[in-house]
């Protein structure tokens, strides 16, 4: 049997800002019997950066360390859970970045479509402005 610590598994999350949710889901899976796990006496610091309301200060939280049986079933559960946590976000947008695209947090094709739409709108606005100016100047007498 291969055992692994929860703190090590948390470091493998695609989006460390969801580590608090992952720990809750993990504990629920242990409670319901999907995962064989047990508490250890120590604690570890989650990678998530929390922010205080009305302030720019960030802080981190600790949670109880656990040890679990690292099985193929666990790998399948982790794969699915990690994907859901990376994709399904309530509120707030993920800032587009190379890392966000590479990890799958941001859909590259939708970014491409959005960029084209904005460029087309900008182009059409410029054309309309140009036509409007041409009409305005053609009516005036040239010296």
Protein backbone atom coordinates (compact mmCIF):
# COMPACT_ATOMS: atom_id res chain seq x y z
CA UNK A 1 0.00 0.00 0.00
CA UNK A 2 1.18 3.48 -0.85
CA UNK A 3 0.33 6.23 1.60
CA UNK A 4 0.44 9.93 0.94
CA UNK A 5 -0.09 13.08 2.99
CA UNK A 6 -2.92 15.48 2.23
CA UNK A 7 -0.45 18.41 2.24
CA UNK A 8 1.50 16.76 -0.62
CA UNK A 9 -1.68 16.18 -2.62
CA UNK A 10 -2.84 19.80 -2.17
CA UNK A 11 0.39 20.96 -3.87
CA UNK A 12 -0.69 19.07 -7.02
CA UNK A 13 -3.87 21.14 -7.50
CA UNK A 14 -4.07 23.08 -10.79
CA UNK A 15 -5.52 26.05 -8.92
CA UNK A 16 -4.04 26.43 -5.41
CA UNK A 17 -6.64 29.12 -4.61
CA UNK A 18 -9.19 26.29 -4.40
CA UNK A 19 -7.20 24.30 -1.79
CA UNK A 20 -9.73 25.08 0.97
CA UNK A 21 -12.58 23.64 -1.10
CA UNK A 22 -10.46 20.63 -2.05
CA UNK A 23 -9.71 19.86 1.62
CA UNK A 24 -13.46 20.00 2.42
CA UNK A 25 -14.26 17.64 -0.49
CA UNK A 26 -11.42 15.33 0.56
CA UNK A 27 -12.66 15.17 4.16
CA UNK A 28 -16.20 14.49 2.92
CA UNK A 29 -14.87 11.63 0.73
CA UNK A 30 -13.06 10.15 3.75
CA UNK A 31 -16.17 10.54 5.94
CA UNK A 32 -18.38 8.83 3.34
CA UNK A 33 -15.88 5.99 2.78
CA UNK A 34 -14.81 6.85 -0.80
CA UNK A 35 -11.24 7.38 0.40
CA UNK A 36 -9.41 5.55 3.18
CA UNK A 37 -7.86 8.33 5.28
CA UNK A 38 -6.93 9.25 8.83
CA UNK A 39 -5.99 12.39 10.76
CA UNK A 40 -2.38 12.96 11.81
CA UNK A 41 -1.49 15.05 14.88
CA UNK A 42 0.21 17.84 12.88
CA UNK A 43 -1.22 20.70 10.82
CA UNK A 44 -0.18 22.22 7.49
CA UNK A 45 -0.64 25.59 5.81
CA UNK A 46 -2.84 25.62 2.71
CA UNK A 47 -1.45 27.45 -0.34
CA UNK A 48 -4.60 29.58 -0.76
CA UNK A 49 -4.14 33.32 -0.14
CA UNK A 50 -7.19 34.68 1.70
CA UNK A 51 -7.91 38.42 1.74
CA UNK A 52 -9.56 40.35 4.53
CA UNK A 53 -12.65 42.35 3.62
CA UNK A 54 -11.92 46.01 3.00
CA UNK A 55 -8.19 45.42 3.08
CA UNK A 56 -5.40 44.29 0.79
CA UNK A 57 -3.81 42.12 3.52
CA UNK A 58 -3.57 38.42 2.73
CA UNK A 59 -3.27 35.53 5.11
CA UNK A 60 -3.17 31.74 4.98
CA UNK A 61 -5.02 29.12 6.99
CA UNK A 62 -3.86 25.88 8.55
CA UNK A 63 -5.78 22.64 8.50
CA UNK A 64 -5.30 19.21 10.06
CA UNK A 65 -2.90 16.95 8.23
CA UNK A 66 -4.24 13.63 7.01
CA UNK A 67 -2.73 10.49 5.57
CA UNK A 68 -4.55 8.44 2.96
CA UNK A 69 -4.28 5.28 0.92
CA UNK A 70 -3.02 6.36 -2.52
CA UNK A 71 -4.92 4.02 -4.87
CA UNK A 72 -5.92 4.14 -8.57
CA UNK A 73 -9.47 4.91 -7.35
CA UNK A 74 -8.11 7.91 -5.46
CA UNK A 75 -6.23 9.08 -8.59
CA UNK A 76 -9.47 8.96 -10.58
CA UNK A 77 -11.32 10.89 -7.84
CA UNK A 78 -8.51 13.48 -7.63
CA UNK A 79 -8.38 13.92 -11.43
CA UNK A 80 -12.11 14.66 -11.60
CA UNK A 81 -12.15 16.86 -8.49
CA UNK A 82 -9.10 18.83 -9.62
CA UNK A 83 -10.68 19.45 -13.04
CA UNK A 84 -13.96 20.61 -11.49
CA UNK A 85 -12.18 22.95 -9.06
CA UNK A 86 -10.05 24.41 -11.86
CA UNK A 87 -13.06 25.03 -14.12
CA UNK A 88 -16.11 25.71 -11.97
CA UNK A 89 -15.60 28.99 -10.18
CA UNK A 90 -18.21 31.03 -8.43
CA UNK A 91 -17.70 34.73 -9.02
CA UNK A 92 -14.60 36.50 -10.17
CA UNK A 93 -12.89 36.01 -13.48
CA UNK A 94 -9.63 34.24 -14.02
CA UNK A 95 -7.14 36.67 -15.50
CA UNK A 96 -6.00 35.39 -18.89
CA UNK A 97 -2.34 34.43 -18.76
CA UNK A 98 -0.07 31.85 -20.32
CA UNK A 99 -0.28 29.75 -17.15
CA UNK A 100 -4.09 29.97 -17.06
CA UNK A 101 -4.34 28.83 -20.70
CA UNK A 102 -1.77 26.03 -20.27
CA UNK A 103 -3.50 24.66 -17.16
CA UNK A 104 -6.90 24.79 -18.86
CA UNK A 105 -8.39 27.40 -16.51
CA UNK A 106 -9.04 29.67 -19.50
CA UNK A 107 -10.35 28.40 -22.85
CA UNK A 108 -7.96 29.62 -25.54
CA UNK A 109 -10.53 29.36 -28.37
CA UNK A 110 -13.01 31.56 -26.52
CA UNK A 111 -10.19 34.10 -25.92
CA UNK A 112 -9.47 34.07 -29.68
CA UNK A 113 -13.15 34.65 -30.54
CA UNK A 114 -13.44 37.45 -27.98
CA UNK A 115 -10.28 39.13 -29.33
CA UNK A 116 -11.53 38.93 -32.94
CA UNK A 117 -14.90 40.36 -31.93
CA UNK A 118 -13.24 43.28 -30.13
CA UNK A 119 -10.85 43.93 -33.03
CA UNK A 120 -13.74 43.87 -35.53
CA UNK A 121 -15.82 46.24 -33.39
CA UNK A 122 -12.85 48.59 -33.05
CA UNK A 123 -12.21 48.45 -36.82
CA UNK A 124 -15.87 49.18 -37.62
CA UNK A 125 -15.93 52.07 -35.15
CA UNK A 126 -12.84 53.54 -36.81
CA UNK A 127 -14.40 53.17 -40.27
CA UNK A 128 -17.60 54.86 -39.08
CA UNK A 129 -15.62 57.71 -37.53
CA UNK A 130 -13.65 58.14 -40.74
CA UNK A 131 -16.80 58.29 -42.86
CA UNK A 132 -18.38 60.76 -40.45
CA UNK A 133 -15.34 63.05 -40.68
CA UNK A 134 -15.25 62.77 -44.47
CA UNK A 135 -18.87 63.91 -44.71
CA UNK A 136 -18.26 66.76 -42.26
CA UNK A 137 -15.25 68.12 -44.17
CA UNK A 138 -16.66 67.65 -47.69
CA UNK A 139 -19.53 70.05 -46.94
CA UNK A 140 -17.15 72.89 -46.05
CA UNK A 141 -15.49 75.08 -48.65
CA UNK A 142 -11.80 74.54 -49.13
CA UNK A 143 -9.59 77.62 -49.26
